[in-house]
PDB file of C-alpha atoms and ligand atoms in Angstrom:
ATOM      1  CA  UNK U   1     -91.672  21.424 -19.981  1.00  0.00           C
ATOM      2  CA  UNK U   2     -93.329  21.977 -23.039  1.00  0.00           C
ATOM      3  CA  UNK U   3     -95.400  25.187 -23.871  1.00  0.00           C
ATOM      4  CA  UNK U   4     -99.264  24.998 -22.861  1.00  0.00           C
ATOM      5  CA  UNK U   5    -102.187  27.259 -22.128  1.00  0.00           C
ATOM      6  CA  UNK U   6    -101.432  29.808 -19.903  1.00  0.00           C
ATOM      7  CA  UNK U   7    -100.995  28.902 -16.474  1.00  0.00           C
ATOM      8  CA  UNK U   8    -101.994  25.025 -17.587  1.00  0.00           C
ATOM      9  CA  UNK U   9     -99.945  21.950 -17.968  1.00  0.00           C
ATOM     10  CA  UNK U  10     -99.975  20.925 -21.538  1.00  0.00           C
ATOM     11  CA  UNK U  11    -101.444  17.579 -22.020  1.00  0.00           C
ATOM     12  CA  UNK U  12     -98.168  15.756 -23.035  1.00  0.00           C
ATOM     13  CA  UNK U  13     -96.457  17.777 -20.402  1.00  0.00           C
ATOM     14  CA  UNK U  14     -93.849  15.362 -18.814  1.00  0.00           C
ATOM     15  CA  UNK U  15     -92.252  17.819 -16.444  1.00  0.00           C
ATOM     16  CA  UNK U  16     -90.955  15.853 -12.785  1.00  0.00           C
ATOM     17  CA  UNK U  17     -92.476  12.257 -14.206  1.00  0.00           C
ATOM     18  CA  UNK U  18     -90.727   9.048 -13.805  1.00  0.00           C
ATOM     19  CA  UNK U  19     -91.169   6.843 -16.958  1.00  0.00           C
ATOM     20  CA  UNK U  20     -90.242   3.145 -17.412  1.00  0.00           C
ATOM     21  CA  UNK U  21     -90.015   2.034 -20.667  1.00  0.00           C
ATOM     22  CA  UNK U  22     -90.508  -1.813 -21.737  1.00  0.00           C
ATOM     23  CA  UNK U  23     -88.794  -1.627 -25.158  1.00  0.00           C
ATOM     24  CA  UNK U  24     -90.588  -4.452 -26.997  1.00  0.00           C
ATOM     25  CA  UNK U  25     -90.854  -5.691 -30.425  1.00  0.00           C
ATOM     26  CA  UNK U  26     -87.389  -5.550 -31.854  1.00  0.00           C
ATOM     27  CA  UNK U  27     -87.709  -8.853 -33.312  1.00  0.00           C
ATOM     28  CA  UNK U  28     -90.803  -8.682 -34.819  1.00  0.00           C
ATOM     29  CA  UNK U  29     -90.163  -5.195 -36.520  1.00  0.00           C
ATOM     30  CA  UNK U  30     -87.456  -6.637 -38.022  1.00  0.00           C
ATOM     31  CA  UNK U  31     -89.347 -10.294 -38.870  1.00  0.00           C
ATOM     32  CA  UNK U  32     -92.021  -7.952 -40.725  1.00  0.00           C
ATOM     33  CA  UNK U  33     -89.453  -6.556 -42.839  1.00  0.00           C
ATOM     34  CA  UNK U  34     -87.566  -9.911 -43.565  1.00  0.00           C
ATOM     35  CA  UNK U  35     -85.059  -8.589 -41.851  1.00  0.00           C
ATOM     36  CA  UNK U  36     -82.473 -10.360 -38.796  1.00  0.00           C
ATOM     37  CA  UNK U  37     -83.341  -9.569 -35.446  1.00  0.00           C
ATOM     38  CA  UNK U  38     -80.102  -7.768 -35.172  1.00  0.00           C
ATOM     39  CA  UNK U  39     -81.498  -5.296 -37.546  1.00  0.00           C
ATOM     40  CA  UNK U  40     -84.483  -4.799 -35.089  1.00  0.00           C
ATOM     41  CA  UNK U  41     -82.401  -4.754 -32.157  1.00  0.00           C
ATOM     42  CA  UNK U  42     -79.951  -2.206 -33.880  1.00  0.00           C
ATOM     43  CA  UNK U  43     -82.949   0.021 -34.986  1.00  0.00           C
ATOM     44  CA  UNK U  44     -84.075  -0.134 -31.092  1.00  0.00           C
ATOM     45  CA  UNK U  45     -80.795   1.531 -30.106  1.00  0.00           C
ATOM     46  CA  UNK U  46     -81.584   4.599 -32.811  1.00  0.00           C
ATOM     47  CA  UNK U  47     -85.461   4.455 -30.709  1.00  0.00           C
ATOM     48  CA  UNK U  48     -83.832   4.658 -27.731  1.00  0.00           C
ATOM     49  CA  UNK U  49     -81.419   7.557 -28.976  1.00  0.00           C
ATOM     50  CA  UNK U  50     -84.578   9.740 -29.792  1.00  0.00           C
ATOM     51  CA  UNK U  51     -86.619   8.806 -26.699  1.00  0.00           C
ATOM     52  CA  UNK U  52     -83.977  10.323 -24.362  1.00  0.00           C
ATOM     53  CA  UNK U  53     -83.813  13.310 -26.461  1.00  0.00           C
ATOM     54  CA  UNK U  54     -87.930  13.446 -26.557  1.00  0.00           C
ATOM     55  CA  UNK U  55     -87.521  12.651 -22.645  1.00  0.00           C
ATOM     56  CA  UNK U  56     -85.559  15.707 -21.706  1.00  0.00           C
ATOM     57  CA  UNK U  57     -87.765  17.911 -24.153  1.00  0.00           C
ATOM     58  CA  UNK U  58     -90.890  17.001 -22.348  1.00  0.00           C
ATOM     59  CA  UNK U  59     -89.379  17.446 -19.125  1.00  0.00           C
ATOM     60  CA  UNK U  60     -89.224  13.918 -18.053  1.00  0.00           C
ATOM     61  CA  UNK U  61     -87.089  13.901 -14.733  1.00  0.00           C
ATOM     62  CA  UNK U  62     -86.802  10.221 -14.740  1.00  0.00           C
ATOM     63  CA  UNK U  63     -86.451   7.471 -17.278  1.00  0.00           C
ATOM     64  CA  UNK U  64     -86.444   3.735 -16.698  1.00  0.00           C
ATOM     65  CA  UNK U  65     -85.438   1.788 -19.741  1.00  0.00           C
ATOM     66  CA  UNK U  66     -85.575  -2.261 -20.161  1.00  0.00           C
ATOM     67  CA  UNK U  67     -83.081  -3.344 -22.241  1.00  0.00           C
ATOM     68  CA  UNK U  68     -81.927  -6.567 -20.798  1.00  0.00           C
ATOM     69  CA  UNK U  69     -83.734  -9.015 -18.605  1.00  0.00           C
ATOM     70  CA  UNK U  70     -82.358 -11.578 -16.417  1.00  0.00           C
ATOM     71  CA  UNK U  71     -84.510 -13.964 -18.732  1.00  0.00           C
ATOM     72  CA  UNK U  72     -82.933 -13.042 -21.959  1.00  0.00           C
ATOM     73  CA  UNK U  73     -80.020 -15.306 -20.939  1.00  0.00           C
ATOM     74  CA  UNK U  74     -82.358 -17.953 -22.650  1.00  0.00           C
ATOM     75  CA  UNK U  75     -81.853 -16.500 -26.106  1.00  0.00           C
ATOM     76  CA  UNK U  76     -79.159 -17.570 -28.674  1.00  0.00           C
ATOM     77  CA  UNK U  77     -75.519 -17.038 -27.696  1.00  0.00           C
ATOM     78  CA  UNK U  78     -75.325 -14.805 -30.973  1.00  0.00           C
ATOM     79  CA  UNK U  79     -78.428 -12.686 -30.335  1.00  0.00           C
ATOM     80  CA  UNK U  80     -77.150 -12.185 -26.476  1.00  0.00           C
ATOM     81  CA  UNK U  81     -73.582 -11.492 -27.936  1.00  0.00           C
ATOM     82  CA  UNK U  82     -75.350  -9.075 -30.608  1.00  0.00           C
ATOM     83  CA  UNK U  83     -77.323  -7.312 -27.715  1.00  0.00           C
ATOM     84  CA  UNK U  84     -74.186  -6.775 -25.565  1.00  0.00           C
ATOM     85  CA  UNK U  85     -72.204  -5.396 -28.397  1.00  0.00           C
ATOM     86  CA  UNK U  86     -75.045  -2.684 -29.135  1.00  0.00           C
ATOM     87  CA  UNK U  87     -74.663  -1.635 -25.535  1.00  0.00           C
ATOM     88  CA  UNK U  88     -71.086  -1.138 -25.680  1.00  0.00           C
ATOM     89  CA  UNK U  89     -71.658   0.701 -29.128  1.00  0.00           C
ATOM     90  CA  UNK U  90     -74.297   2.844 -27.416  1.00  0.00           C
ATOM     91  CA  UNK U  91     -72.199   4.060 -24.255  1.00  0.00           C
ATOM     92  CA  UNK U  92     -69.311   4.611 -26.623  1.00  0.00           C
ATOM     93  CA  UNK U  93     -70.797   6.795 -29.107  1.00  0.00           C
ATOM     94  CA  UNK U  94     -73.691   8.525 -27.012  1.00  0.00           C
ATOM     95  CA  UNK U  95     -72.050   9.046 -23.624  1.00  0.00           C
ATOM     96  CA  UNK U  96     -70.433  12.458 -24.923  1.00  0.00           C
ATOM     97  CA  UNK U  97     -73.532  13.461 -25.902  1.00  0.00           C
ATOM     98  CA  UNK U  98     -75.688  12.386 -22.688  1.00  0.00           C
ATOM     99  CA  UNK U  99     -72.888  14.072 -20.776  1.00  0.00           C
ATOM    100  CA  UNK U 100     -73.541  17.259 -22.690  1.00  0.00           C
ATOM    101  CA  UNK U 101     -77.611  17.363 -22.499  1.00  0.00           C
ATOM    102  CA  UNK U 102     -77.483  17.124 -18.661  1.00  0.00           C
ATOM    103  CA  UNK U 103     -78.127  13.227 -18.566  1.00  0.00           C
ATOM    104  CA  UNK U 104     -76.844  11.193 -15.499  1.00  0.00           C
ATOM    105  CA  UNK U 105     -76.851   7.639 -16.273  1.00  0.00           C
ATOM    106  CA  UNK U 106     -77.577   4.903 -13.972  1.00  0.00           C
ATOM    107  CA  UNK U 107     -77.489   1.189 -14.467  1.00  0.00           C
ATOM    108  CA  UNK U 108     -79.571  -1.346 -12.149  1.00  0.00           C
ATOM    109  CA  UNK U 109     -79.310  -4.928 -12.464  1.00  0.00           C
ATOM    110  CA  UNK U 110     -77.016  -7.508 -12.009  1.00  0.00           C
ATOM    111  CA  UNK U 111     -73.152  -7.097 -12.704  1.00  0.00           C
ATOM    112  CA  UNK U 112     -71.243 -10.207 -11.596  1.00  0.00           C
ATOM    113  CA  UNK U 113     -72.095 -12.225 -14.611  1.00  0.00           C
ATOM    114  CA  UNK U 114     -71.108  -9.835 -17.055  1.00  0.00           C
ATOM    115  CA  UNK U 115     -67.797  -9.490 -18.669  1.00  0.00           C
ATOM    116  CA  UNK U 116     -65.285  -7.027 -17.025  1.00  0.00           C
ATOM    117  CA  UNK U 117     -64.790  -4.563 -20.228  1.00  0.00           C
ATOM    118  CA  UNK U 118     -68.784  -4.132 -19.783  1.00  0.00           C
ATOM    119  CA  UNK U 119     -68.895  -3.356 -16.236  1.00  0.00           C
ATOM    120  CA  UNK U 120     -65.994  -1.166 -16.951  1.00  0.00           C
ATOM    121  CA  UNK U 121     -68.108   0.736 -19.368  1.00  0.00           C
ATOM    122  CA  UNK U 122     -71.302   0.898 -17.021  1.00  0.00           C
ATOM    123  CA  UNK U 123     -69.127   2.375 -14.360  1.00  0.00           C
ATOM    124  CA  UNK U 124     -67.730   5.119 -16.728  1.00  0.00           C
ATOM    125  CA  UNK U 125     -71.219   6.204 -17.953  1.00  0.00           C
ATOM    126  CA  UNK U 126     -72.203   6.477 -14.185  1.00  0.00           C
ATOM    127  CA  UNK U 127     -68.887   8.118 -13.084  1.00  0.00           C
ATOM    128  CA  UNK U 128     -68.722  10.950 -15.866  1.00  0.00           C
ATOM    129  CA  UNK U 129     -72.626  11.695 -15.626  1.00  0.00           C
ATOM    130  CA  UNK U 130     -72.943  11.810 -11.975  1.00  0.00           C
ATOM    131  CA  UNK U 131     -72.850  15.498 -11.680  1.00  0.00           C
ATOM    132  CA  UNK U 132     -75.890  15.930 -14.120  1.00  0.00           C
ATOM    133  CA  UNK U 133     -79.077  16.569 -12.710  1.00  0.00           C
ATOM    134  CA  UNK U 134     -81.664  17.369 -15.746  1.00  0.00           C
ATOM    135  CA  UNK U 135     -82.676  13.684 -16.692  1.00  0.00           C
ATOM    136  CA  UNK U 136     -81.821  10.490 -14.756  1.00  0.00           C
ATOM    137  CA  UNK U 137     -81.172   7.615 -17.466  1.00  0.00           C
ATOM    138  CA  UNK U 138     -81.630   4.569 -15.310  1.00  0.00           C
ATOM    139  CA  UNK U 139     -81.084   1.841 -17.676  1.00  0.00           C
ATOM    140  CA  UNK U 140     -82.038  -1.734 -16.431  1.00  0.00           C
ATOM    141  CA  UNK U 141     -79.636  -4.086 -18.004  1.00  0.00           C
ATOM    142  CA  UNK U 142     -79.231  -7.691 -16.950  1.00  0.00           C
ATOM    143  CA  UNK U 143     -82.452  -6.721 -14.815  1.00  0.00           C
ATOM    144  CA  UNK U 144     -84.821  -8.903 -13.188  1.00  0.00           C
ATOM    145  CA  UNK U 145     -87.441  -7.431 -10.370  1.00  0.00           C
ATOM    146  CA  UNK U 146     -87.705 -10.724  -8.579  1.00  0.00           C
ATOM    147  CA  UNK U 147     -83.816 -10.993  -8.224  1.00  0.00           C
ATOM    148  CA  UNK U 148     -83.765  -7.551  -6.945  1.00  0.00           C
ATOM    149  CA  UNK U 149     -86.402  -8.320  -4.311  1.00  0.00           C
ATOM    150  CA  UNK U 150     -84.543 -11.631  -3.459  1.00  0.00           C
ATOM    151  CA  UNK U 151     -81.084  -9.131  -2.860  1.00  0.00           C
ATOM    152  CA  UNK U 152     -82.984  -6.810  -0.866  1.00  0.00           C
ATOM    153  CA  UNK U 153     -84.419  -9.425   1.567  1.00  0.00           C
ATOM    154  CA  UNK U 154     -80.781 -10.844   1.794  1.00  0.00           C
ATOM    155  CA  UNK U 155     -79.267  -7.238   2.423  1.00  0.00           C
ATOM    156  CA  UNK U 156     -81.898  -7.035   5.237  1.00  0.00           C
ATOM    157  CA  UNK U 157     -80.978 -10.335   6.666  1.00  0.00           C
ATOM    158  CA  UNK U 158     -77.514  -9.476   6.723  1.00  0.00           C
ATOM    159  CA  UNK U 159     -78.289  -6.252   8.786  1.00  0.00           C
ATOM    160  CA  UNK U 160     -80.379  -7.990  11.215  1.00  0.00           C
ATOM    161  CA  UNK U 161     -77.733 -11.072  11.237  1.00  0.00           C
ATOM    162  CA  UNK U 162     -74.938  -8.025  11.987  1.00  0.00           C
ATOM    163  CA  UNK U 163     -77.126  -6.715  14.939  1.00  0.00           C
ATOM    164  CA  UNK U 164     -77.494  -3.312  12.699  1.00  0.00           C
ATOM    165  CA  UNK U 165     -81.195  -3.706  11.958  1.00  0.00           C
ATOM    166  CA  UNK U 166     -84.276  -4.404  14.535  1.00  0.00           C
ATOM    167  CA  UNK U 167     -86.501  -6.953  12.380  1.00  0.00           C
ATOM    168  CA  UNK U 168     -89.298  -4.846  13.770  1.00  0.00           C
ATOM    169  CA  UNK U 169     -87.979  -1.821  12.153  1.00  0.00           C
ATOM    170  CA  UNK U 170     -88.538  -3.497   8.511  1.00  0.00           C
ATOM    171  CA  UNK U 171     -90.781  -1.542   6.611  1.00  0.00           C
ATOM    172  CA  UNK U 172     -91.520  -0.354   3.564  1.00  0.00           C
ATOM    173  CA  UNK U 173     -88.966   2.352   3.443  1.00  0.00           C
ATOM    174  CA  UNK U 174     -86.168   0.030   4.592  1.00  0.00           C
ATOM    175  CA  UNK U 175     -86.961  -2.263   2.000  1.00  0.00           C
ATOM    176  CA  UNK U 176     -87.298   0.265  -0.859  1.00  0.00           C
ATOM    177  CA  UNK U 177     -83.688   1.548   0.310  1.00  0.00           C
ATOM    178  CA  UNK U 178     -82.063  -1.589  -0.214  1.00  0.00           C
ATOM    179  CA  UNK U 179     -83.549  -1.912  -4.183  1.00  0.00           C
ATOM    180  CA  UNK U 180     -81.347  -0.680  -6.689  1.00  0.00           C
ATOM    181  CA  UNK U 181     -83.650   2.114  -7.514  1.00  0.00           C
ATOM    182  CA  UNK U 182     -83.278   3.653  -4.070  1.00  0.00           C
ATOM    183  CA  UNK U 183     -83.032   7.314  -4.588  1.00  0.00           C
ATOM    184  CA  UNK U 184     -85.639   7.533  -7.439  1.00  0.00           C
ATOM    185  CA  UNK U 185     -89.351   7.903  -6.762  1.00  0.00           C
ATOM    186  CA  UNK U 186     -91.672   5.024  -8.201  1.00  0.00           C
ATOM    187  CA  UNK U 187     -92.516   5.293 -11.913  1.00  0.00           C
ATOM    188  CA  UNK U 188     -95.466   7.307 -12.651  1.00  0.00           C
ATOM    189  CA  UNK U 189     -95.838   5.682 -15.732  1.00  0.00           C
ATOM    190  CA  UNK U 190     -94.875   2.619 -17.517  1.00  0.00           C
ATOM    191  CA  UNK U 191     -94.847   2.150 -21.348  1.00  0.00           C
ATOM    192  CA  UNK U 192     -94.404  -0.845 -23.044  1.00  0.00           C
ATOM    193  CA  UNK U 193     -94.605  -1.290 -26.926  1.00  0.00           C
ATOM    194  CA  UNK U 194     -95.191  -4.187 -29.047  1.00  0.00           C
ATOM    195  CA  UNK U 195     -98.812  -5.040 -27.710  1.00  0.00           C
ATOM    196  CA  UNK U 196     -97.906  -7.357 -25.126  1.00  0.00           C
ATOM    197  CA  UNK U 197     -99.534  -6.695 -21.884  1.00  0.00           C
ATOM    198  CA  UNK U 198     -97.167  -7.874 -19.389  1.00  0.00           C
ATOM    199  CA  UNK U 199     -94.263  -6.731 -17.041  1.00  0.00           C
ATOM    200  CA  UNK U 200     -91.866  -9.451 -17.872  1.00  0.00           C
ATOM    201  CA  UNK U 201     -90.080  -8.898 -14.378  1.00  0.00           C
ATOM    202  CA  UNK U 202     -89.727  -5.510 -14.491  1.00  0.00           C
ATOM    203  CA  UNK U 203     -89.811  -3.274 -11.485  1.00  0.00           C
ATOM    204  CA  UNK U 204     -92.754  -5.073  -9.911  1.00  0.00           C
ATOM    205  CA  UNK U 205     -92.198  -3.633  -6.542  1.00  0.00           C
ATOM    206  CA  UNK U 206     -91.784  -0.161  -7.958  1.00  0.00           C
ATOM    207  CA  UNK U 207     -94.894  -0.300 -10.441  1.00  0.00           C
ATOM    208  CA  UNK U 208     -97.288  -1.026  -7.475  1.00  0.00           C
ATOM    209  CA  UNK U 209     -99.238   2.431  -8.561  1.00  0.00           C
ATOM    210  CA  UNK U 210     -97.749   3.240 -11.700  1.00  0.00           C
ATOM    211  CA  UNK U 211     -99.975   3.798 -14.669  1.00  0.00           C
ATOM    212  CA  UNK U 212     -99.680   1.469 -17.461  1.00  0.00           C
ATOM    213  CA  UNK U 213     -99.759   2.110 -21.022  1.00  0.00           C
ATOM    214  CA  UNK U 214     -99.488  -0.701 -24.202  1.00  0.00           C
ATOM    215  CA  UNK U 215     -98.994   0.715 -27.061  1.00  0.00           C
ATOM    216  CA  UNK U 216     -99.279  -1.381 -30.319  1.00  0.00           C
ATOM    217  CA  UNK U 217     -95.764  -0.150 -32.158  1.00  0.00           C
ATOM    218  CA  UNK U 218     -92.670  -2.367 -32.036  1.00  0.00           C
ATOM    219  CA  UNK U 219     -89.931  -0.632 -30.332  1.00  0.00           C
ATOM    220  CA  UNK U 220     -88.011   0.838 -33.288  1.00  0.00           C
ATOM    221  CA  UNK U 221     -91.094   2.671 -34.365  1.00  0.00           C
ATOM    222  CA  UNK U 222     -91.457   4.200 -31.032  1.00  0.00           C
ATOM    223  CA  UNK U 223     -91.259   8.387 -31.545  1.00  0.00           C
ATOM    224  CA  UNK U 224     -91.621  11.721 -30.078  1.00  0.00           C
ATOM    225  CA  UNK U 225     -95.595  11.330 -30.840  1.00  0.00           C
ATOM    226  CA  UNK U 226     -95.509   7.838 -29.412  1.00  0.00           C
ATOM    227  CA  UNK U 227     -94.223   9.283 -26.116  1.00  0.00           C
ATOM    228  CA  UNK U 228     -96.364  12.371 -26.193  1.00  0.00           C
ATOM    229  CA  UNK U 229     -99.665  10.015 -26.630  1.00  0.00           C
ATOM    230  CA  UNK U 230     -98.439   7.933 -23.893  1.00  0.00           C
ATOM    231  CA  UNK U 231     -98.457  10.806 -21.671  1.00  0.00           C
ATOM    232  CA  UNK U 232    -101.485  12.038 -22.534  1.00  0.00           C
ATOM    233  CA  UNK U 233    -102.966   9.207 -21.691  1.00  0.00           C
ATOM    234  CA  UNK U 234    -101.407   9.020 -18.259  1.00  0.00           C
ATOM    235  CA  UNK U 235    -102.272  12.697 -17.904  1.00  0.00           C
ATOM    236  CA  UNK U 236    -106.149  11.426 -18.387  1.00  0.00           C
ATOM    237  CA  UNK U 237    -106.009   8.740 -15.902  1.00  0.00           C
ATOM    238  CA  UNK U 238    -107.632   8.961 -12.415  1.00  0.00           C
ATOM    239  CA  UNK U 239    -104.738   7.827  -9.721  1.00  0.00           C
ATOM    240  CA  UNK U 240    -106.595   7.018  -6.720  1.00  0.00           C
ATOM    241  CA  UNK U 241    -103.796   5.092  -4.577  1.00  0.00           C
ATOM    242  CA  UNK U 242    -106.639   3.365  -2.825  1.00  0.00           C
ATOM    243  CA  UNK U 243    -108.883   6.262  -1.917  1.00  0.00           C
ATOM    244  CA  UNK U 244    -111.655   7.233  -3.258  1.00  0.00           C
ATOM    245  CA  UNK U 245    -111.374  10.089  -5.265  1.00  0.00           C
ATOM    246  CA  UNK U 246    -108.845  11.688  -7.731  1.00  0.00           C
ATOM    247  CA  UNK U 247    -105.492  12.448  -5.799  1.00  0.00           C
ATOM    248  CA  UNK U 248    -104.692  16.158  -6.277  1.00  0.00           C
ATOM    249  CA  UNK U 249    -102.585  16.310  -9.681  1.00  0.00           C
ATOM    250  CA  UNK U 250    -101.731  19.344 -11.951  1.00  0.00           C
ATOM    251  CA  UNK U 251    -104.624  20.132 -14.352  1.00  0.00           C
ATOM    252  CA  UNK U 252    -104.083  20.075 -17.835  1.00  0.00           C
ATOM    253  CA  UNK U 253    -105.287  22.100 -20.637  1.00  0.00           C
ATOM    254  CA  UNK U 254    -107.745  20.544 -23.207  1.00  0.00           C
ATOM    255  CA  UNK U 255    -106.479  21.746 -25.905  1.00  0.00           C
ATOM    256  CA  UNK U 256    -103.019  20.235 -27.510  1.00  0.00           C
TER     257      UNK U 256
HETATM  258  C1  LIG I 301     -87.128  -6.217 -27.305  1.00  0.00           C
HETATM  259  O1  LIG I 301     -87.098  -6.970 -28.217  1.00  0.00           O
HETATM  260  C2  LIG I 301     -85.309  -6.110 -27.231  1.00  0.00           C
HETATM  261  C3  LIG I 301     -84.984  -7.450 -25.855  1.00  0.00           C
HETATM  262  C4  LIG I 301     -85.849  -7.938 -25.171  1.00  0.00           C
HETATM  263  C5  LIG I 301     -83.611  -7.564 -25.670  1.00  0.00           C
HETATM  264  P1  LIG I 301     -87.396  -8.342 -28.481  1.00  0.00           P
HETATM  265  O2  LIG I 301     -86.280  -8.904 -28.522  1.00  0.00           O
HETATM  266  O3  LIG I 301     -87.879  -9.074 -27.507  1.00  0.00           O
HETATM  267  O4  LIG I 301     -88.181  -8.512 -29.735  1.00  0.00           O
HETATM  268  P2  LIG I 301     -89.527  -9.457 -29.868  1.00  0.00           P
HETATM  269  O5  LIG I 301     -90.303  -9.353 -28.834  1.00  0.00           O
HETATM  270  O6  LIG I 301     -88.761 -10.803 -30.085  1.00  0.00           O
HETATM  271  O7  LIG I 301     -90.028  -9.090 -30.956  1.00  0.00           O
HETATM  272  C1  LIG I 302     -89.082  -7.817 -21.857  1.00  0.00           C
HETATM  273  O1  LIG I 302     -89.307  -8.132 -23.152  1.00  0.00           O
HETATM  274  C2  LIG I 302     -87.591  -7.217 -21.362  1.00  0.00           C
HETATM  275  C3  LIG I 302     -86.938  -6.191 -22.220  1.00  0.00           C
HETATM  276  C4  LIG I 302     -87.746  -5.677 -23.178  1.00  0.00           C
HETATM  277  C5  LIG I 302     -85.675  -5.897 -22.148  1.00  0.00           C
HETATM  278  P1  LIG I 302     -88.963  -9.897 -23.734  1.00  0.00           P
HETATM  279  O2  LIG I 302     -89.257  -9.529 -24.796  1.00  0.00           O
HETATM  280  O3  LIG I 302     -87.790 -10.489 -23.053  1.00  0.00           O
HETATM  281  O4  LIG I 302     -90.224 -10.277 -22.844  1.00  0.00           O
HETATM  282  P2  LIG I 302     -91.281 -11.575 -22.702  1.00  0.00           P
HETATM  283  O5  LIG I 302     -90.611 -12.827 -23.049  1.00  0.00           O
HETATM  284  O6  LIG I 302     -92.025 -11.534 -23.939  1.00  0.00           O
HETATM  285  O7  LIG I 302     -92.059 -11.852 -21.649  1.00  0.00           O
HETATM  286 MG1  LIG I 303     -89.733  -9.288 -26.792  1.00  0.00          MG
END
């Protein structure tokens, strides 16, 4: 949490929030500078490092970052190899810092088609941080929401076929419990950088009532100021959840 006017939340207070981020625009950031796309991805990892630190400072409770989609396999093999390499580098170089900072790492997405050495690293990151409780960093890697929803439907069908579940008992909670985000609340805020305004198969079930903020900065340029700007925008929204008036949300101070 950050300090605000007495008794009120600072407008950029992220306390308790679940923030999702679609980290987009690495390639365009690089192209604008005449650099190879890899350089954009490399700088994108630095932005991620900064963002996790900022999330912790702002009091964010859950941070879900989209780092590789099920559809990103459509990219050239060299770029895919670069992205896999950067994930390995990030875990190897940052795991200790994350561990010390109270961050619990969780990776969501398909693991079957990943190389065993990557799967081992993902498991190590989860195991070494599983007792941390300050910030949950959920990395959506090789993730696609449609695939996740299909998988949840399959799990329900299996339970019904095995006689463990009555079809009449399938409700939203039963469905959500079989998604890979089970246990985490739905995101309050989803930020997408790069100016694109779409979800690109990110958390489609969970985003039903998320506030969406689209920022015109490329991901490698994302910083604490941009993060705060997105939270300020979120705090100014009226979340209705289908009702007629504002849901009771924490009051925010007008001064920053
Ligand atoms: C986001 O940047 C990183 C990944 C999708 C892995 P992009 O690589 O999509 O960058 P743009 O959108 O081409 O600029
Ligand atoms: C979404 O970005 C996936 C990630 C940020 C990891 P893309 O760049 O893949 O999305 P599209 O193709 O522009 O929709
Ligand atoms: Mg993109």
